[in-house]
mmCIF file of C-alpha atoms in Angstrom:
data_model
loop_
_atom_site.group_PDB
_atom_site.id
_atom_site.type_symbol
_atom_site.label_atom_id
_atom_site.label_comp_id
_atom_site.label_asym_id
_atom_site.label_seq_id
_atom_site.Cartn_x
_atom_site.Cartn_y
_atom_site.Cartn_z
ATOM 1 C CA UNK R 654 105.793 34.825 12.986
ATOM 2 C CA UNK R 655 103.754 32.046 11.966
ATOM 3 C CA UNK R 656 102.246 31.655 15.217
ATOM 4 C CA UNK R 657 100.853 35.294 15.241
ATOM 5 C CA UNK R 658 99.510 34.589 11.625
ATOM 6 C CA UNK R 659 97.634 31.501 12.613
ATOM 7 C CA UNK R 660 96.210 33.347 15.422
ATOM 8 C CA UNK R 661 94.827 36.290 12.762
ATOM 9 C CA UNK R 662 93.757 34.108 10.776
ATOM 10 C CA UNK R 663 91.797 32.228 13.749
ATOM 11 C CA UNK R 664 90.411 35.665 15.041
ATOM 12 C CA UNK R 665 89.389 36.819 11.513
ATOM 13 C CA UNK R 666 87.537 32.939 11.633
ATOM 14 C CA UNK R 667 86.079 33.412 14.972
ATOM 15 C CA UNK R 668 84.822 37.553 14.200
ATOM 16 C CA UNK R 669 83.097 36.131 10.624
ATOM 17 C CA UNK R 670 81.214 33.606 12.630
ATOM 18 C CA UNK R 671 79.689 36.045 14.795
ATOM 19 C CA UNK R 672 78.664 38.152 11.755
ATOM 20 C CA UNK R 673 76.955 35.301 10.076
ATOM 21 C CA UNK R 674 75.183 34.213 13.026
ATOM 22 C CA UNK R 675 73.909 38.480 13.679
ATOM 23 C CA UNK R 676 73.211 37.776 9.594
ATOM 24 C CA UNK R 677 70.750 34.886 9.974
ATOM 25 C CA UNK R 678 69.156 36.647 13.304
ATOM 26 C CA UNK R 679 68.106 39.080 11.188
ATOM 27 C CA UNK R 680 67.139 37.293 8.294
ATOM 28 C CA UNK R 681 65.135 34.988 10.462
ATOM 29 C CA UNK R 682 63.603 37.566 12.482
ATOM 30 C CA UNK R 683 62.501 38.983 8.877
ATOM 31 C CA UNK R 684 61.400 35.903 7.447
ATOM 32 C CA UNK R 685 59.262 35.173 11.016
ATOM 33 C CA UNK R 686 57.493 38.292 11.146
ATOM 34 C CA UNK R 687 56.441 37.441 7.414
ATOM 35 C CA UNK R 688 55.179 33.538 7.667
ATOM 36 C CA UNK R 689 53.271 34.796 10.871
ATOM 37 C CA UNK R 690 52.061 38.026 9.568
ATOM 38 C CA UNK R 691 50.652 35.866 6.567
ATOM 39 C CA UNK R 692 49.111 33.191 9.056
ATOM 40 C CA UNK R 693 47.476 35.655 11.237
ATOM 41 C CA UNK R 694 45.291 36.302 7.988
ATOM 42 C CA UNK R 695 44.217 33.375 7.914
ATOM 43 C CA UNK R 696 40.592 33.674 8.635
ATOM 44 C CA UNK R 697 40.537 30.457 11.224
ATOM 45 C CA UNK R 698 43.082 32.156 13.503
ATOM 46 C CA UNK R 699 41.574 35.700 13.008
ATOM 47 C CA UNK R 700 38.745 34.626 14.972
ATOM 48 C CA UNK R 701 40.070 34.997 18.257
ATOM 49 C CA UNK R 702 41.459 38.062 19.469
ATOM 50 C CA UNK R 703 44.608 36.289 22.132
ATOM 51 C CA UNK R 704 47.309 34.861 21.762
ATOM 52 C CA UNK R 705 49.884 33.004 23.676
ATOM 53 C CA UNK R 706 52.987 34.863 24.673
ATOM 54 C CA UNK R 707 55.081 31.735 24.774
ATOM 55 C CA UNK R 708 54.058 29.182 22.514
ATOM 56 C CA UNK R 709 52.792 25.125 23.331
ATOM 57 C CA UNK R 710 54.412 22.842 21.350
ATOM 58 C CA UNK R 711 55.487 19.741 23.017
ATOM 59 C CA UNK R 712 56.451 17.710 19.778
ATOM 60 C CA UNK R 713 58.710 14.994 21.069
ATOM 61 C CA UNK R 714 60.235 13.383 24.303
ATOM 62 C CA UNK R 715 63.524 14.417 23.917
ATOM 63 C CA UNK R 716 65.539 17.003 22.413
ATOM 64 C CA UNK R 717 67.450 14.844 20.215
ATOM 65 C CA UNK R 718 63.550 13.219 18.926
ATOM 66 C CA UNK R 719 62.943 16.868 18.140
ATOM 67 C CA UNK R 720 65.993 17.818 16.262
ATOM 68 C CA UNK R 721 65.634 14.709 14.195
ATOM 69 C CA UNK R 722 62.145 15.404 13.393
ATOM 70 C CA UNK R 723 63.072 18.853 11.974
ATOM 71 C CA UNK R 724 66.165 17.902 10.194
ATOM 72 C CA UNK R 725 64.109 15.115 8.373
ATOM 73 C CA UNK R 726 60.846 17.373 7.537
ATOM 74 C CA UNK R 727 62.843 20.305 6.181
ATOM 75 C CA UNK R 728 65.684 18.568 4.959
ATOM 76 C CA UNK R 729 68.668 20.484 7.403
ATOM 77 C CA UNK R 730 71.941 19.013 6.655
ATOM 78 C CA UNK R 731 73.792 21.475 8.923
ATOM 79 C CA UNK R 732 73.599 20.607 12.645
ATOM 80 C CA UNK R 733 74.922 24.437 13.503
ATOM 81 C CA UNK R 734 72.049 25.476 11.157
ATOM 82 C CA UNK R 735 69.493 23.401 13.366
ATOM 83 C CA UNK R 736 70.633 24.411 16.565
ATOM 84 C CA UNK R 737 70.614 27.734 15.505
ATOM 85 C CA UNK R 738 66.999 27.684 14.710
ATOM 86 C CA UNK R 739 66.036 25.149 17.621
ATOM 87 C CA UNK R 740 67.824 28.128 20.012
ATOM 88 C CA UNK R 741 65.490 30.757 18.815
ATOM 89 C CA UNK R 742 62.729 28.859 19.150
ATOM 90 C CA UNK R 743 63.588 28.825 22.995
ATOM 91 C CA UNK R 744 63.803 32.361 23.258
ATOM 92 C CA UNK R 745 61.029 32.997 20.944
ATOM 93 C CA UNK R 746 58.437 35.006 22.294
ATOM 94 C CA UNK R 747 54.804 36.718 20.893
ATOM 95 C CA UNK R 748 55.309 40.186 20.821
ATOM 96 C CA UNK R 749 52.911 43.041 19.607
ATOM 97 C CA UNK R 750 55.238 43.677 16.862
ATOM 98 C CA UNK R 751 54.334 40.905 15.104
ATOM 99 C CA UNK R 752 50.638 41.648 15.766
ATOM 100 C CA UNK R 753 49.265 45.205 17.656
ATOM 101 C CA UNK R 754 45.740 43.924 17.448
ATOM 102 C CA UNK R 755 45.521 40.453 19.421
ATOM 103 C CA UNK R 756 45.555 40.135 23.325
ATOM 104 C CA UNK R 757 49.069 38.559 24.722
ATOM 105 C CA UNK R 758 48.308 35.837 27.170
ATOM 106 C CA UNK R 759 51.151 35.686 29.435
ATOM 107 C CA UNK R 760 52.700 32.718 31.123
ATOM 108 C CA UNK R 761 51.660 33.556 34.230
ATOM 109 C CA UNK R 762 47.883 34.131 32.767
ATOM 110 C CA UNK R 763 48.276 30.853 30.672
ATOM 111 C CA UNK R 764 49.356 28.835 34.007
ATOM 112 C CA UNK R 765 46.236 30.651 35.897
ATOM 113 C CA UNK R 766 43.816 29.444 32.723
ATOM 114 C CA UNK R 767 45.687 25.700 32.847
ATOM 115 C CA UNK R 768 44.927 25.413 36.567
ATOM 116 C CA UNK R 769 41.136 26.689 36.513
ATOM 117 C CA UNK R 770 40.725 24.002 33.443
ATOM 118 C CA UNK R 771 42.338 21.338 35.366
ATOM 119 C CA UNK R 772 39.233 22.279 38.103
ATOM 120 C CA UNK R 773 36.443 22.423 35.947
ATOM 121 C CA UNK R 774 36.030 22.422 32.432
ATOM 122 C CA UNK R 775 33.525 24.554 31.867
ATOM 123 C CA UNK R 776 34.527 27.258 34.365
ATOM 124 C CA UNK R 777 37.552 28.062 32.198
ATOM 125 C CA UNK R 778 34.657 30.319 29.621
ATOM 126 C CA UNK R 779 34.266 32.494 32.538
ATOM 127 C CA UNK R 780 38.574 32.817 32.418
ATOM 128 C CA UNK R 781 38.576 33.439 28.271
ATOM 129 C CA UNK R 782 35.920 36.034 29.092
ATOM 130 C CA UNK R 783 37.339 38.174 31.611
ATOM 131 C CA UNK R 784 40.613 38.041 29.374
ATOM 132 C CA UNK R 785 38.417 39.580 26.845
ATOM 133 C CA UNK R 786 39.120 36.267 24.872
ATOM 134 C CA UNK R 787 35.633 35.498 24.686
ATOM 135 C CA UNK R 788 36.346 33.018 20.988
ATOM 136 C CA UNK R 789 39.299 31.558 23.037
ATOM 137 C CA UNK R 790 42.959 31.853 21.939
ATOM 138 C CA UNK R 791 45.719 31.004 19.559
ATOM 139 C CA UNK R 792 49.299 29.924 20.277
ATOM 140 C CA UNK R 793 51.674 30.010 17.265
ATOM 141 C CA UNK R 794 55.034 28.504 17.298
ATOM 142 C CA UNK R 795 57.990 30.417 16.221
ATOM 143 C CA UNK R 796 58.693 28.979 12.608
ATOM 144 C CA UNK R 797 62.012 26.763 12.062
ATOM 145 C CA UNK R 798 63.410 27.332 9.086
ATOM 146 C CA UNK R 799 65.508 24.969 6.471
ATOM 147 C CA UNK R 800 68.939 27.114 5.557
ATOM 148 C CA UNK R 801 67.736 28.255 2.301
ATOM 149 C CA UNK R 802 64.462 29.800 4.182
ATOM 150 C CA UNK R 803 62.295 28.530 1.769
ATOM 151 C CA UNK R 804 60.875 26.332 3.638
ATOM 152 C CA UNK R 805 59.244 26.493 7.630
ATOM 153 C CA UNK R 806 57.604 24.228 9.709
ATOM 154 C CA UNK R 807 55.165 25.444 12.568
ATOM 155 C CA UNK R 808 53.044 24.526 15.026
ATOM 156 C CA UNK R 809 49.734 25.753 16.022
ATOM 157 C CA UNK R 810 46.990 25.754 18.701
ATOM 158 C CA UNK R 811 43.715 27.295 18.655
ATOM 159 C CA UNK R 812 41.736 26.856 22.181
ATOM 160 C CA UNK R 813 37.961 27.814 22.313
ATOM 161 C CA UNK R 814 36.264 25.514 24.486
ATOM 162 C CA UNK R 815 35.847 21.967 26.443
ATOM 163 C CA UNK R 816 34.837 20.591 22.910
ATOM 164 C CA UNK R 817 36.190 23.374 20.528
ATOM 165 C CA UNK R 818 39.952 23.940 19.206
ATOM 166 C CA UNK R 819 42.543 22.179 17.178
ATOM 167 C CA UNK R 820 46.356 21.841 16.891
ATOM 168 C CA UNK R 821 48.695 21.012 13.691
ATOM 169 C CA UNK R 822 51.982 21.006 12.687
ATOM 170 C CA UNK R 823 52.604 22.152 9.331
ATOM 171 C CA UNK R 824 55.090 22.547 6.631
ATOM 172 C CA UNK R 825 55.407 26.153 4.421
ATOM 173 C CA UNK R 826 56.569 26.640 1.276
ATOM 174 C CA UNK R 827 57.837 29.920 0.066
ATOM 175 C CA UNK R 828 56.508 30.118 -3.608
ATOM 176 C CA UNK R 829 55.404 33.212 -5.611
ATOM 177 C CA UNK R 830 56.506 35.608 -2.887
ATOM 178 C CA UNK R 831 54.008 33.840 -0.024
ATOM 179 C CA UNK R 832 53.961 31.147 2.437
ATOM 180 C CA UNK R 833 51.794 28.256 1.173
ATOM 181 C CA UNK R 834 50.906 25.190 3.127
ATOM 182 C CA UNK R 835 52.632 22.725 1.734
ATOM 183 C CA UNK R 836 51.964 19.492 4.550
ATOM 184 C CA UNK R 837 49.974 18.730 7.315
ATOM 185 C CA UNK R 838 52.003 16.644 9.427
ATOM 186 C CA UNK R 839 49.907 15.630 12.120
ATOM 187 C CA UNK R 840 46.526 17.542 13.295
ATOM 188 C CA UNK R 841 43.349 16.843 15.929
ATOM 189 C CA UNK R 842 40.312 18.467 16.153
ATOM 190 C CA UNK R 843 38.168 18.636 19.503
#
């Protein structure tokens, strides 16, 4: 008898667990489409009309650099939490739901672009111009959240030219109902 209570007891465990993690899915899809719904007002990244469909944002080496970058910028205690958010990251991808009115760049299009920059620098225009992307284009990471979801840190590229872009990582703070920059953790200009 006790035996077939632990085991209830384990499968009530086990069925919560997948509630809360279908809970914070939908919570962070929520809390994404906001932050980036709010950035893509921003008048810097409004300029261009593309965007990547899978986001650059090669932060660290390894994925254990990377985790402890996160945990110490947002203060994540919970390694479940920060996996959680690192695995949605991965499988983040730009959709038109989050924005109807920008071009998607696929990967495919993106690997194209990278190859005809790698050959000349300046024939790459032509590329951003047949993609009707003539002011170049935008890639904006998926935000990673601390577990209150107050605070989100993000990553993003703008590419317009040999001499003409940026990319930053930056921290957001939730405060009177709207995502405010809160840090700039690392940014170049060229």
């Amino acid at each position: 008898m006790k035996n077939k209570i632990y085991l209830l007891i384990l499968a009530l465990m086990i069925i919560q667990s997948c509630k809360s993690d279908i809970n914070n899915e939908a919570l962070d899809k929520q809390k994404t489409i906001e932050i980036i719904s709010q950035l893509l007002l921003d008048e810097n990244l409004n300029r261009t009309n593309c965007i990547l469909e899978k986001p650059i944002w090669k932060l660290k080496e390894s994925p254990s650099d990377f985790e402890s970058y996160i945990k110490e910028n947002l203060n994540i205690k919970d390694t479940a939490f920060i996996n959680f958010q690192i695995k949605l990251t991965h499988k983040f991808v730009f959709t038109k739901e989050l924005n109807p009115d920008k071009e998607i760049i696929t990967k495919d299009d993106f690997n194209n672009f990278s190859k005809t920059f790698e050959m000349d620098n300046f024939k790459y225009l032509d590329w951003l111009k047949e993609h009707h992307c003539e002011y170049g284009f935008i890639s904006i990471s998926k935000p990673i959240f601390n577990e209150t979801y107050n605070l989100a840190i993000v990553h993003i590229e703008q590419i317009c030219g040999p001499l003409c872009g940026f990319k930053n990582t930056r921290i957001y703070e939730f405060k009177d109902l709207k995502w405010m920059k809160n840090t700039s953790l690392n940014q170049s200009i060229y």
